[in-house]
Short mmCIF file of C-alpha atoms in Angstrom, two decimals:
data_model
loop_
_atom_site.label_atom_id
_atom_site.label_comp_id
_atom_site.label_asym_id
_atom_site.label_seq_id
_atom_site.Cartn_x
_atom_site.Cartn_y
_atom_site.Cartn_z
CA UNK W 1 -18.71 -15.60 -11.71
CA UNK W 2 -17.26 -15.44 -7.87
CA UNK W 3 -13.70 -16.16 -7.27
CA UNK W 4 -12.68 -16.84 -3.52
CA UNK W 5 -9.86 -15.78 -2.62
CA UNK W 6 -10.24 -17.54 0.96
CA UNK W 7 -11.44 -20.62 2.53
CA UNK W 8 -13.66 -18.14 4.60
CA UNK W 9 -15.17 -16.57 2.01
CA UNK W 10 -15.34 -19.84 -0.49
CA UNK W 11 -17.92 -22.00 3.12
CA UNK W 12 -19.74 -18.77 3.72
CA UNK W 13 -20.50 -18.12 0.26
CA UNK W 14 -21.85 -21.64 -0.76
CA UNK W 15 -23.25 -21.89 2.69
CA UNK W 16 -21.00 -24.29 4.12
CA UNK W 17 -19.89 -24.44 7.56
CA UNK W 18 -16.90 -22.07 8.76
CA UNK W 19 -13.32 -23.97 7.96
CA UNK W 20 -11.51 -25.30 10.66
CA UNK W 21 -8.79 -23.59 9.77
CA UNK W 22 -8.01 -20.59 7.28
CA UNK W 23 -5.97 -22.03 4.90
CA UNK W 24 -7.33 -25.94 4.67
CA UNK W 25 -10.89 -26.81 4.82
CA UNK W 26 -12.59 -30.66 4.40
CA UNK W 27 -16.05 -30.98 2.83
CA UNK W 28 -17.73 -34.11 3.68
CA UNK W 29 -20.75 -36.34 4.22
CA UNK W 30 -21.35 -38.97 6.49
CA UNK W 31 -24.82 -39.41 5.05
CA UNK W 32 -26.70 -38.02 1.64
CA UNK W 33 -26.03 -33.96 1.42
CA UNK W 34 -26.67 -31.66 -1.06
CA UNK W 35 -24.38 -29.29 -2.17
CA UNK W 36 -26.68 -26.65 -4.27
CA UNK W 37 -25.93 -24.58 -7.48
CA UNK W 38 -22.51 -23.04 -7.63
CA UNK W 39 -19.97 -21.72 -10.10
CA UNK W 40 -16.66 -20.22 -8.79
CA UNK W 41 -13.09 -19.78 -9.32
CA UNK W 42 -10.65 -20.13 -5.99
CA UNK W 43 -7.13 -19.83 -5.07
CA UNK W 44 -7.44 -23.44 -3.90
CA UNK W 45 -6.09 -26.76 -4.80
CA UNK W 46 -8.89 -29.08 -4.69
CA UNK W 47 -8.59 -32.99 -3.90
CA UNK W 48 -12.32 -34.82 -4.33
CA UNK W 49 -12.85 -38.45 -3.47
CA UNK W 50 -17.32 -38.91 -4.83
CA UNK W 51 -19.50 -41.32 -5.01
CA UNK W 52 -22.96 -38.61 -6.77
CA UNK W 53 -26.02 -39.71 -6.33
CA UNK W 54 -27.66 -37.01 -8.49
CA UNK W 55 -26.80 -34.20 -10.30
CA UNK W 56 -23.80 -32.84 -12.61
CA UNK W 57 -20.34 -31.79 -11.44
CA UNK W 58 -18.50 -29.59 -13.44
CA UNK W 59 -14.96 -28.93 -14.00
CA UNK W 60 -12.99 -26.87 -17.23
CA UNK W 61 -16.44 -26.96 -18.71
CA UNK W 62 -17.23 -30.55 -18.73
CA UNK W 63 -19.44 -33.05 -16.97
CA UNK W 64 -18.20 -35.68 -14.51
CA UNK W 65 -19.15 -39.12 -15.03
CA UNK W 66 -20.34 -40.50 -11.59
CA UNK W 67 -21.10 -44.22 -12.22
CA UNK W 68 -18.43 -45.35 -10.25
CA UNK W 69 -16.01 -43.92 -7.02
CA UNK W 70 -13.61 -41.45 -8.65
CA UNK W 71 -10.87 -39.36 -7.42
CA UNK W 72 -10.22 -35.63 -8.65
CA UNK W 73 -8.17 -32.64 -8.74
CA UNK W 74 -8.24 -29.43 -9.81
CA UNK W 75 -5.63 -26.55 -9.69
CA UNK W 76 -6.45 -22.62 -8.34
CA UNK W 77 -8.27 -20.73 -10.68
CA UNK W 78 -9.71 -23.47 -12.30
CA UNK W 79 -13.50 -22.76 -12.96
CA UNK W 80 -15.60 -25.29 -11.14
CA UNK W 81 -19.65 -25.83 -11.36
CA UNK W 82 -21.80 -27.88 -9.24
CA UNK W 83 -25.39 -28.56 -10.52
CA UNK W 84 -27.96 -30.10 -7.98
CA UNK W 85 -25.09 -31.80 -6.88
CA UNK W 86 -26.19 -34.42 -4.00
CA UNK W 87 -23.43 -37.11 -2.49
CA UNK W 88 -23.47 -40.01 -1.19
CA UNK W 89 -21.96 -40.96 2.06
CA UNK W 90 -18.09 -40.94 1.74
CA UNK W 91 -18.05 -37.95 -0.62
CA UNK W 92 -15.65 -35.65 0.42
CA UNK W 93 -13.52 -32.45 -1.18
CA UNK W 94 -10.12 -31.30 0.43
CA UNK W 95 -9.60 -27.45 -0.24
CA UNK W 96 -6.09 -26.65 0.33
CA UNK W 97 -4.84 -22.53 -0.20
CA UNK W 98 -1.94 -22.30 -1.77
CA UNK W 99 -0.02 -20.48 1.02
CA UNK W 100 -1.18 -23.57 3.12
CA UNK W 101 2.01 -24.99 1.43
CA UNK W 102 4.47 -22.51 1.53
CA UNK W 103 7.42 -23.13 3.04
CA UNK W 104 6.72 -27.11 2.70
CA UNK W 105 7.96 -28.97 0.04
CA UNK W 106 4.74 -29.90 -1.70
CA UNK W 107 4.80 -26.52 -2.37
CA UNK W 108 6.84 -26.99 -5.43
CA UNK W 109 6.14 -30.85 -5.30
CA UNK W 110 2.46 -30.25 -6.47
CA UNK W 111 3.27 -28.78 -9.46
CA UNK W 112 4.96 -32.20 -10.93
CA UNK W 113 1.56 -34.23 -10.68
CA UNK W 114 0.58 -33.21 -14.09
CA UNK W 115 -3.24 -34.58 -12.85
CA UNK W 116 -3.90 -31.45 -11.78
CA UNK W 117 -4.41 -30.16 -15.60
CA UNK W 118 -6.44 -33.07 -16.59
CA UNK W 119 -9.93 -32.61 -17.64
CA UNK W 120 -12.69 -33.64 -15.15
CA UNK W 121 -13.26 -36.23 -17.75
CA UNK W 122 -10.16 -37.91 -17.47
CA UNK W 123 -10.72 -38.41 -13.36
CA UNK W 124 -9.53 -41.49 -11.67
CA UNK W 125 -11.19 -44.57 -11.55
CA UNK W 126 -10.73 -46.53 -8.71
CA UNK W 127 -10.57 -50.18 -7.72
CA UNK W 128 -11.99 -51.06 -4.21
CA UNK W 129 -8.67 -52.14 -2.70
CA UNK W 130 -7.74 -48.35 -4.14
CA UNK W 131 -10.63 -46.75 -2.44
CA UNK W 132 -9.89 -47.95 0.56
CA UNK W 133 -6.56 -46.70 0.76
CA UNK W 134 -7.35 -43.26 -0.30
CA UNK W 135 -10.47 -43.35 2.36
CA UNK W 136 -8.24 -44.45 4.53
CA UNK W 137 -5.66 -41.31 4.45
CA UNK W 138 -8.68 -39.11 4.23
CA UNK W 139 -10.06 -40.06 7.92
CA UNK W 140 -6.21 -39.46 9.44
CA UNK W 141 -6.31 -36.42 7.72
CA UNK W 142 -10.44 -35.82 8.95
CA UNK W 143 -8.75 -36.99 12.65
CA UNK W 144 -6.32 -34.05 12.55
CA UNK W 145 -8.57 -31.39 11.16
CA UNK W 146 -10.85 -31.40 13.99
CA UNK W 147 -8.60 -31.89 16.37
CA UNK W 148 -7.06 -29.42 18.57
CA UNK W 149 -4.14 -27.98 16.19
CA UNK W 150 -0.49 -27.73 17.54
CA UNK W 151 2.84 -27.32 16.14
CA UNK W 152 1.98 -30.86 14.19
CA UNK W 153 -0.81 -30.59 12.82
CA UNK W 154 0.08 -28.41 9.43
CA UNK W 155 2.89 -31.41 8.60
CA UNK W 156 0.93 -34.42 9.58
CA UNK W 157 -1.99 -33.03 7.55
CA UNK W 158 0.27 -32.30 4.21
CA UNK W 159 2.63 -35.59 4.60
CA UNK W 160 -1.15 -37.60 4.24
CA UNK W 161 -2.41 -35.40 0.83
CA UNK W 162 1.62 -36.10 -0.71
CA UNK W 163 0.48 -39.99 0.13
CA UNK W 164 -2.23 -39.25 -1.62
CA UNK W 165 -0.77 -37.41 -4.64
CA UNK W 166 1.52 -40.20 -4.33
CA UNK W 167 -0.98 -42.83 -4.37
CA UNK W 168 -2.89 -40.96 -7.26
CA UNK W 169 0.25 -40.94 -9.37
CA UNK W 170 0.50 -45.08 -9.20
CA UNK W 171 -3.22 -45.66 -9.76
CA UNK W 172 -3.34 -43.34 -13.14
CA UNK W 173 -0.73 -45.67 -14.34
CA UNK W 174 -2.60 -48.31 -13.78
CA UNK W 175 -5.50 -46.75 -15.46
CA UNK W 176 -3.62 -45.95 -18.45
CA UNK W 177 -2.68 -49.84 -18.67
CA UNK W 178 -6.76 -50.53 -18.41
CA UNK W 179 -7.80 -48.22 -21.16
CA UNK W 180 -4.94 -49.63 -23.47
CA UNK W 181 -6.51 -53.03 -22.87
CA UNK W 182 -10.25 -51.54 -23.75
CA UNK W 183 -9.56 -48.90 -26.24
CA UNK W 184 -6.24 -49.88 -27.98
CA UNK W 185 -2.94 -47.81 -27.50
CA UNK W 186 -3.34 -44.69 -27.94
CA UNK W 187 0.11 -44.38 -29.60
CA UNK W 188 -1.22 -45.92 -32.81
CA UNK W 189 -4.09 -43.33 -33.28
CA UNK W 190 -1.32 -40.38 -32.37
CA UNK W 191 0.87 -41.47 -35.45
CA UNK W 192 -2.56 -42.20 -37.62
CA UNK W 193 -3.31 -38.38 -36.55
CA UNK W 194 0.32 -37.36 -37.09
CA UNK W 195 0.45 -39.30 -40.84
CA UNK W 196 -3.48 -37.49 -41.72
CA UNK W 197 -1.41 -34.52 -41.06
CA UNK W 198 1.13 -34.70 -43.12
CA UNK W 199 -1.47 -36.23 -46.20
CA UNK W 200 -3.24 -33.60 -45.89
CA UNK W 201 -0.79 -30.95 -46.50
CA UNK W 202 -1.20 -29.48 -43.13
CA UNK W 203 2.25 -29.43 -42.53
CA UNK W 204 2.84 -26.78 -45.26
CA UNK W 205 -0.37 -24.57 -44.47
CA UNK W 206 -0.09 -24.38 -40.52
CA UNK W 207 3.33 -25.76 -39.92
CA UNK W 208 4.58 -28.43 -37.29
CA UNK W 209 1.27 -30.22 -35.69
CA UNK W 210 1.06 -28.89 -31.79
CA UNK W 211 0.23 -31.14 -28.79
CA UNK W 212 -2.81 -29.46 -28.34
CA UNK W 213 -4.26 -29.90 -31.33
CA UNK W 214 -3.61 -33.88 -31.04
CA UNK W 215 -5.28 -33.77 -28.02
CA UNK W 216 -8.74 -32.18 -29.03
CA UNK W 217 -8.60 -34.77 -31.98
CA UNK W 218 -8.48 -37.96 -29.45
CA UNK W 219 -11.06 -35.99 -27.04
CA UNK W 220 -8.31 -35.66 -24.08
CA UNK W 221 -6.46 -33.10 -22.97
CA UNK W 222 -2.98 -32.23 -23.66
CA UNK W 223 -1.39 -33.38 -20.42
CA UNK W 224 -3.32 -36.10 -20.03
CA UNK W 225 -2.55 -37.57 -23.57
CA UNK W 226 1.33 -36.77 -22.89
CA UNK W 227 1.33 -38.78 -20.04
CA UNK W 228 -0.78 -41.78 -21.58
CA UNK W 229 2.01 -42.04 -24.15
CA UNK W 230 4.96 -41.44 -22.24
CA UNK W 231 3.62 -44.76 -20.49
CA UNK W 232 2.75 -46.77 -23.26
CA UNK W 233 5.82 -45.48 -25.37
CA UNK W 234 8.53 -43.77 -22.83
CA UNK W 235 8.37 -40.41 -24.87
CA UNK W 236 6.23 -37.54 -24.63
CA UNK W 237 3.78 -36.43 -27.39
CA UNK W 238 6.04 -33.70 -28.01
CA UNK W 239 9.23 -36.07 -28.41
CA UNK W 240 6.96 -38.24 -30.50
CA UNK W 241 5.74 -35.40 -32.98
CA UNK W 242 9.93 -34.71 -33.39
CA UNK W 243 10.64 -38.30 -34.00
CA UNK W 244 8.00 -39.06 -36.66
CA UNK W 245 9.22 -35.34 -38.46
CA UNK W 246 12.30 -36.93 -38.32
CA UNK W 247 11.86 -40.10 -39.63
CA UNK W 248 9.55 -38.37 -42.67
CA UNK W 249 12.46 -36.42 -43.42
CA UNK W 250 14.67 -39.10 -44.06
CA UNK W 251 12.29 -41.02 -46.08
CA UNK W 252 11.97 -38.15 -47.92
CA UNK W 253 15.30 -37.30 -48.52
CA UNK W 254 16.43 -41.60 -49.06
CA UNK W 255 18.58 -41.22 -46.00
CA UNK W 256 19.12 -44.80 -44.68
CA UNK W 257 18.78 -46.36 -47.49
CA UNK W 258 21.53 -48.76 -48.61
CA UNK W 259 23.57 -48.20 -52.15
#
């Protein structure tokens, strides 16, 4: 498998235009484009707004659903696959090298939006009115890259993608809220999972139940799941595995029980 280690090397070797610039690059379509066969690795945030026409997108291993207009994001190193992959007009990826940020503060801000370790899977959905907001930023930020660059351009270019991280972080809540209302919380299956556990005697063969292993169980992955709970319930799914151990304990042991 190729891993990039630059923006330069990442357009020539999936045949894409040179970037703009050596550290950020913007692939887009203004009409139907195809964007091949391709599996690589880079040391490259990645920020994709698509609406696919045909073909499978893959990211950690797993396929995208494209039925609707989806934001997502992948960290450096991340394996990502494209299959056939054709877009429609809007489609777009932001490529951003991580020294891009250094010396900025969404150099160490990025690392907070936990979206960035979601599965591919778990990408956002989003509402027209959302859309447009996040298509909006995208053409100031498509203004500036192609643009003569001066002393502004580097700041204006990362204070649109924290709107957009920004953004991103308020619509997943929202999303969380939707699949509550479809699927049920996702609290009650967690304690269902954590109470199987404990029936089962896995407690004493393997020890305490890890978030990971939650996660495969509800088909999500462990960040995503933590943050789903910590907005249906305020607590992590770590804090939640220590407060159900807790209260076991005491049932076990009568504590709390009046004389």
């Amino acid at each position: 498998m190729q891993h990039y280690k630059t923006l330069t090397a990442l357009h020539l070797g999936n045949q894409w235009e040179a970037p703009q610039h050596p550290l950020f690059s913007m692939i887009g379509c203004q009409s139907e484009c195809k964007l091949g066969n391709r599996e690589f690795t880079t040391d490259c945030y990645v920020i994709a707004f698509k609406k696919i026409k045909s073909g499978n997108f893959m990211y950690g291993r797993t396929s995208y659903d494209h039925d609707n207009g989806c934001l997502f994001f992948a960290k450096p190193r991340q394996i990502i696959e494209m299959k056939d992959l054709e877009f429609e007009e809007k489609g777009y990826m932001l490529m951003i090298h991580e020294d891009y940020l250094h010396g900025h503060e969404l150099f160490k801000e990025i690392e907070k939006y936990s979206f960035f370790d979601y599965e591919v899977t778990e990408a956002l959905h989003l509402s027209p009115k959302e859309e447009q907001i996040i298509l909006e930023l995208h053409s100031k930020i498509q203004t500036e890259y192609f643009n003569n660059p001066d002393e502004y351009s580097r700041e204006i270019i990362l204070s649109h993608i924290s709107s957009i991280l920004k953004y991103a972080q308020r619509y997943y809540k929202r999303q969380f809220v939707d699949r509550a209302q479809v699927i049920g919380k996702t609290a009650s299956k967690f304690n269902d999972l954590l109470r199987k556990y404990l029936n089962q005697g896995l407690m004493v063969k393997s020890g305490l139940p890890n978030v990971a292993f939650l996660a495969d169980q509800l088909f999500v992955s462990p960040r995503y799941l933590s943050d789903l709970l910590k907005q249906e319930t305020g607590k992590t799914a770590m804090e939640l595995i220590h407060i159900f151990m807790i209260l076991e304990a005491k049932t076990c042991c009568g504590w709390g029980k009046r004389a």
